Amino acid sequence: MRLIDADELKKQEVLEKLRTAEFDDEIEDVIETIPTAYDVDKVVEKLKRNSMPFMGDKDDRDVDLNGAIKIVKSGGIE
């Protein structure tokens, strides 16, 4: 799977050629319904949730490397 920038996709020339008054809304709907491939905010949230204070300092956090790798690979998508 690869990530795409939906906003950039909307600007592509091929889509501009496909756009007509009758298809414009349908194209936008299809783009908006494509599932997110990678959610950075969810990854960060999961990493924070699975971290522990490091050496008693609440600002420094430690996370299990194997757990972090799984979280990053999942892309925040369940």
CSV table of N, CA and C in Angstrom, one decimal:
chain,number,residue,atom,x,y,z
A,1,MET,N,0.8,-1.2,0.0
A,1,MET,CA,0.0,0.0,0.0
A,1,MET,C,0.9,1.2,0.0
A,2,ARG,N,0.5,2.3,-0.7
A,2,ARG,CA,1.2,3.5,-0.7
A,2,ARG,C,0.3,4.7,-0.2
A,3,LEU,N,0.9,5.7,0.3
A,3,LEU,CA,0.2,6.8,0.8
A,3,LEU,C,0.0,7.8,-0.4
A,4,ILE,N,-1.2,8.5,-0.4
A,4,ILE,CA,-1.4,9.5,-1.3
A,4,ILE,C,-1.9,10.8,-0.6
A,5,ASP,N,-1.7,11.9,-1.2
A,5,ASP,CA,-2.2,13.1,-0.7
A,5,ASP,C,-3.5,13.4,-1.4
A,6,ALA,N,-4.6,13.2,-0.8
A,6,ALA,CA,-5.9,13.4,-1.4
A,6,ALA,C,-6.1,14.8,-2.0
A,7,ASP,N,-5.5,15.8,-1.3
A,7,ASP,CA,-5.6,17.2,-1.8
A,7,ASP,C,-4.9,17.4,-3.0
A,8,GLU,N,-3.7,16.8,-3.1
A,8,GLU,CA,-2.9,16.8,-4.3
A,8,GLU,C,-3.6,16.1,-5.5
A,9,LEU,N,-4.2,14.9,-5.2
A,9,LEU,CA,-4.9,14.2,-6.2
A,9,LEU,C,-6.0,15.0,-6.8
A,10,LYS,N,-6.7,15.8,-6.0
A,10,LYS,CA,-7.8,16.6,-6.5
A,10,LYS,C,-7.3,17.6,-7.5
A,11,LYS,N,-6.0,18.0,-7.5
A,11,LYS,CA,-5.5,19.0,-8.4
A,11,LYS,C,-5.0,18.4,-9.7
A,12,GLN,N,-4.9,17.1,-9.8
A,12,GLN,CA,-4.3,16.4,-10.9
A,12,GLN,C,-5.0,16.7,-12.2
A,13,GLU,N,-4.3,16.9,-13.3
A,13,GLU,CA,-4.8,17.2,-14.6
A,13,GLU,C,-5.9,16.2,-15.1
A,14,VAL,N,-5.6,14.9,-14.8
A,14,VAL,CA,-6.6,13.9,-15.3
A,14,VAL,C,-7.9,14.1,-14.6
A,15,LEU,N,-7.9,14.4,-13.4
A,15,LEU,CA,-9.2,14.7,-12.7
A,15,LEU,C,-9.9,15.9,-13.3
A,16,GLU,N,-9.1,16.9,-13.6
A,16,GLU,CA,-9.7,18.1,-14.2
A,16,GLU,C,-10.3,17.8,-15.5
A,17,LYS,N,-9.8,16.9,-16.3
A,17,LYS,CA,-10.4,16.5,-17.6
A,17,LYS,C,-11.6,15.7,-17.4
A,18,LEU,N,-11.7,14.9,-16.3
A,18,LEU,CA,-12.9,14.1,-16.0
A,18,LEU,C,-14.0,15.0,-15.4
A,19,ARG,N,-13.7,16.1,-14.8
A,19,ARG,CA,-14.7,16.9,-14.1
A,19,ARG,C,-15.6,17.5,-15.1
A,20,THR,N,-16.9,17.3,-14.9
A,20,THR,CA,-18.0,18.0,-15.6
A,20,THR,C,-19.0,18.4,-14.6
A,21,ALA,N,-19.9,19.1,-14.9
A,21,ALA,CA,-21.0,19.5,-14.0
A,21,ALA,C,-21.6,18.3,-13.3
A,22,GLU,N,-21.8,17.2,-14.1
A,22,GLU,CA,-22.5,16.1,-13.5
A,22,GLU,C,-21.6,15.1,-12.7
A,23,PHE,N,-20.3,15.1,-13.0
A,23,PHE,CA,-19.4,14.2,-12.3
A,23,PHE,C,-18.6,14.9,-11.1
A,24,ASP,N,-18.5,16.2,-11.1
A,24,ASP,CA,-17.7,16.8,-10.1
A,24,ASP,C,-17.9,16.4,-8.7
A,25,ASP,N,-19.2,16.4,-8.2
A,25,ASP,CA,-19.5,16.0,-6.9
A,25,ASP,C,-19.2,14.5,-6.6
A,26,GLU,N,-19.4,13.7,-7.6
A,26,GLU,CA,-19.1,12.2,-7.5
A,26,GLU,C,-17.6,12.0,-7.3
A,27,ILE,N,-16.8,12.7,-8.1
A,27,ILE,CA,-15.3,12.6,-7.9
A,27,ILE,C,-14.9,13.0,-6.5
A,28,GLU,N,-15.4,14.1,-6.1
A,28,GLU,CA,-15.0,14.5,-4.7
A,28,GLU,C,-15.4,13.5,-3.7
A,29,ASP,N,-16.6,12.9,-3.8
A,29,ASP,CA,-17.1,11.9,-2.9
A,29,ASP,C,-16.2,10.7,-2.8
A,30,VAL,N,-15.8,10.2,-4.0
A,30,VAL,CA,-15.0,9.1,-4.1
A,30,VAL,C,-13.6,9.3,-3.4
A,31,ILE,N,-13.0,10.5,-3.6
A,31,ILE,CA,-11.8,10.8,-3.0
A,31,ILE,C,-11.9,10.9,-1.5
A,32,GLU,N,-13.0,11.5,-1.0
A,32,GLU,CA,-13.2,11.6,0.4
A,32,GLU,C,-13.5,10.3,1.1
A,33,THR,N,-14.0,9.3,0.4
A,33,THR,CA,-14.3,8.0,1.0
A,33,THR,C,-13.2,7.0,1.0
A,34,ILE,N,-12.1,7.4,0.3
A,34,ILE,CA,-10.9,6.5,0.3
A,34,ILE,C,-10.4,6.4,1.7
A,35,PRO,N,-10.2,5.2,2.2
A,35,PRO,CA,-9.7,5.1,3.6
A,35,PRO,C,-8.3,5.7,3.8
A,36,THR,N,-8.1,6.2,5.0
A,36,THR,CA,-6.8,6.8,5.3
A,36,THR,C,-5.8,5.6,5.4
A,37,ALA,N,-4.7,5.8,4.8
A,37,ALA,CA,-3.7,4.7,4.8
A,37,ALA,C,-2.7,4.8,6.0
A,38,TYR,N,-2.6,6.0,6.5
A,38,TYR,CA,-1.7,6.2,7.6
A,38,TYR,C,-2.1,7.5,8.3
A,39,ASP,N,-2.4,7.3,9.6
A,39,ASP,CA,-2.9,8.4,10.4
A,39,ASP,C,-1.9,8.8,11.4
A,40,VAL,N,-1.1,9.8,11.1
A,40,VAL,CA,0.0,10.3,12.0
A,40,VAL,C,-0.5,10.6,13.4
A,41,ASP,N,-1.6,11.3,13.5
A,41,ASP,CA,-2.1,11.7,14.8
A,41,ASP,C,-2.5,10.5,15.7
A,42,LYS,N,-3.0,9.4,15.1
A,42,LYS,CA,-3.3,8.2,15.8
A,42,LYS,C,-2.1,7.5,16.2
A,43,VAL,N,-1.1,7.5,15.4
A,43,VAL,CA,0.2,6.8,15.7
A,43,VAL,C,0.8,7.5,16.9
A,44,VAL,N,0.9,8.9,16.9
A,44,VAL,CA,1.4,9.6,18.0
A,44,VAL,C,0.6,9.4,19.3
A,45,GLU,N,-0.7,9.3,19.2
A,45,GLU,CA,-1.5,9.1,20.4
A,45,GLU,C,-1.2,7.7,21.0
A,46,LYS,N,-1.1,6.7,20.1
A,46,LYS,CA,-0.8,5.3,20.6
A,46,LYS,C,0.6,5.3,21.2
A,47,LEU,N,1.5,5.9,20.6
A,47,LEU,CA,2.9,5.9,21.2
A,47,LEU,C,2.9,6.6,22.6
A,48,LYS,N,2.2,7.7,22.7
A,48,LYS,CA,2.1,8.4,24.0
A,48,LYS,C,1.4,7.5,25.0
A,49,ARG,N,0.3,6.8,24.6
A,49,ARG,CA,-0.5,6.0,25.5
A,49,ARG,C,0.3,4.8,26.0
A,50,ASN,N,1.3,4.3,25.1
A,50,ASN,CA,2.1,3.1,25.5
A,50,ASN,C,3.4,3.5,26.0
A,51,SER,N,3.7,4.7,26.3
A,51,SER,CA,5.0,5.1,26.9
A,51,SER,C,4.9,5.2,28.4
A,52,MET,N,6.0,5.2,29.0
A,52,MET,CA,6.2,5.3,30.5
A,52,MET,C,7.2,6.4,30.8
A,53,PRO,N,7.0,7.0,32.0
A,53,PRO,CA,8.0,8.0,32.4
A,53,PRO,C,9.4,7.4,32.4
A,54,PHE,N,10.4,8.1,32.0
A,54,PHE,CA,11.8,7.7,31.9
A,54,PHE,C,12.5,8.2,33.1
A,55,MET,N,13.1,7.4,33.9
A,55,MET,CA,13.9,7.8,35.1
A,55,MET,C,13.1,8.7,36.0
A,56,GLY,N,11.8,8.5,36.1
A,56,GLY,CA,11.0,9.3,37.0
A,56,GLY,C,10.7,10.7,36.5
A,57,ASP,N,11.1,11.1,35.3
A,57,ASP,CA,10.8,12.4,34.7
A,57,ASP,C,9.6,12.4,33.9
A,58,LYS,N,8.5,13.1,34.3
A,58,LYS,CA,7.2,13.1,33.6
A,58,LYS,C,7.3,13.6,32.2
A,59,ASP,N,8.3,14.5,31.9
A,59,ASP,CA,8.4,15.0,30.5
A,59,ASP,C,9.2,14.1,29.6
A,60,ASP,N,10.1,13.3,30.1
A,60,ASP,CA,10.8,12.3,29.3
A,60,ASP,C,10.1,11.0,29.3
A,61,ARG,N,9.8,10.5,28.1
A,61,ARG,CA,9.0,9.2,28.1
A,61,ARG,C,9.8,8.1,27.4
A,62,ASP,N,9.5,6.9,27.8
A,62,ASP,CA,10.2,5.7,27.2
A,62,ASP,C,9.1,4.8,26.7
A,63,VAL,N,9.4,4.2,25.6
A,63,VAL,CA,8.5,3.2,25.0
A,63,VAL,C,9.2,2.0,24.5
A,64,ASP,N,8.6,0.9,24.7
A,64,ASP,CA,9.1,-0.4,24.2
A,64,ASP,C,9.4,-0.4,22.7
A,65,LEU,N,10.6,-0.7,22.3
A,65,LEU,CA,10.9,-0.6,20.9
A,65,LEU,C,10.0,-1.5,20.0
A,66,ASN,N,9.8,-2.7,20.4
A,66,ASN,CA,9.0,-3.6,19.6
A,66,ASN,C,7.6,-3.2,19.5
A,67,GLY,N,7.1,-2.7,20.7
A,67,GLY,CA,5.7,-2.1,20.7
A,67,GLY,C,5.6,-0.9,19.8
A,68,ALA,N,6.6,0.0,19.8
A,68,ALA,CA,6.6,1.2,19.0
A,68,ALA,C,6.7,0.8,17.5
A,69,ILE,N,7.5,-0.2,17.1
A,69,ILE,CA,7.5,-0.6,15.7
A,69,ILE,C,6.2,-1.1,15.3
A,70,LYS,N,5.5,-1.9,16.1
A,70,LYS,CA,4.1,-2.4,15.7
A,70,LYS,C,3.2,-1.2,15.5
A,71,ILE,N,3.3,-0.2,16.4
A,71,ILE,CA,2.4,0.9,16.3
A,71,ILE,C,2.6,1.7,15.0
A,72,VAL,N,3.9,1.9,14.7
A,72,VAL,CA,4.3,2.7,13.5
A,72,VAL,C,3.9,1.9,12.2
A,73,LYS,N,4.1,0.6,12.2
A,73,LYS,CA,3.8,-0.2,11.1
A,73,LYS,C,2.3,-0.2,10.8
A,74,SER,N,1.5,-0.2,11.9
A,74,SER,CA,0.0,-0.2,11.8
A,74,SER,C,-0.5,1.1,11.2
A,75,GLY,N,0.3,2.1,11.2
A,75,GLY,CA,-0.2,3.4,10.7
A,75,GLY,C,-1.3,4.1,11.4
A,76,GLY,N,-1.6,3.6,12.6
A,76,GLY,CA,-2.7,4.1,13.4
A,76,GLY,C,-4.0,3.6,13.0
A,77,ILE,N,-4.0,2.7,12.0
A,77,ILE,CA,-5.3,2.2,11.5
A,77,ILE,C,-5.6,0.9,12.2
A,78,GLU,N,-6.8,0.8,12.6
A,78,GLU,CA,-7.2,-0.5,13.3
A,78,GLU,C,-7.8,-1.5,12.4
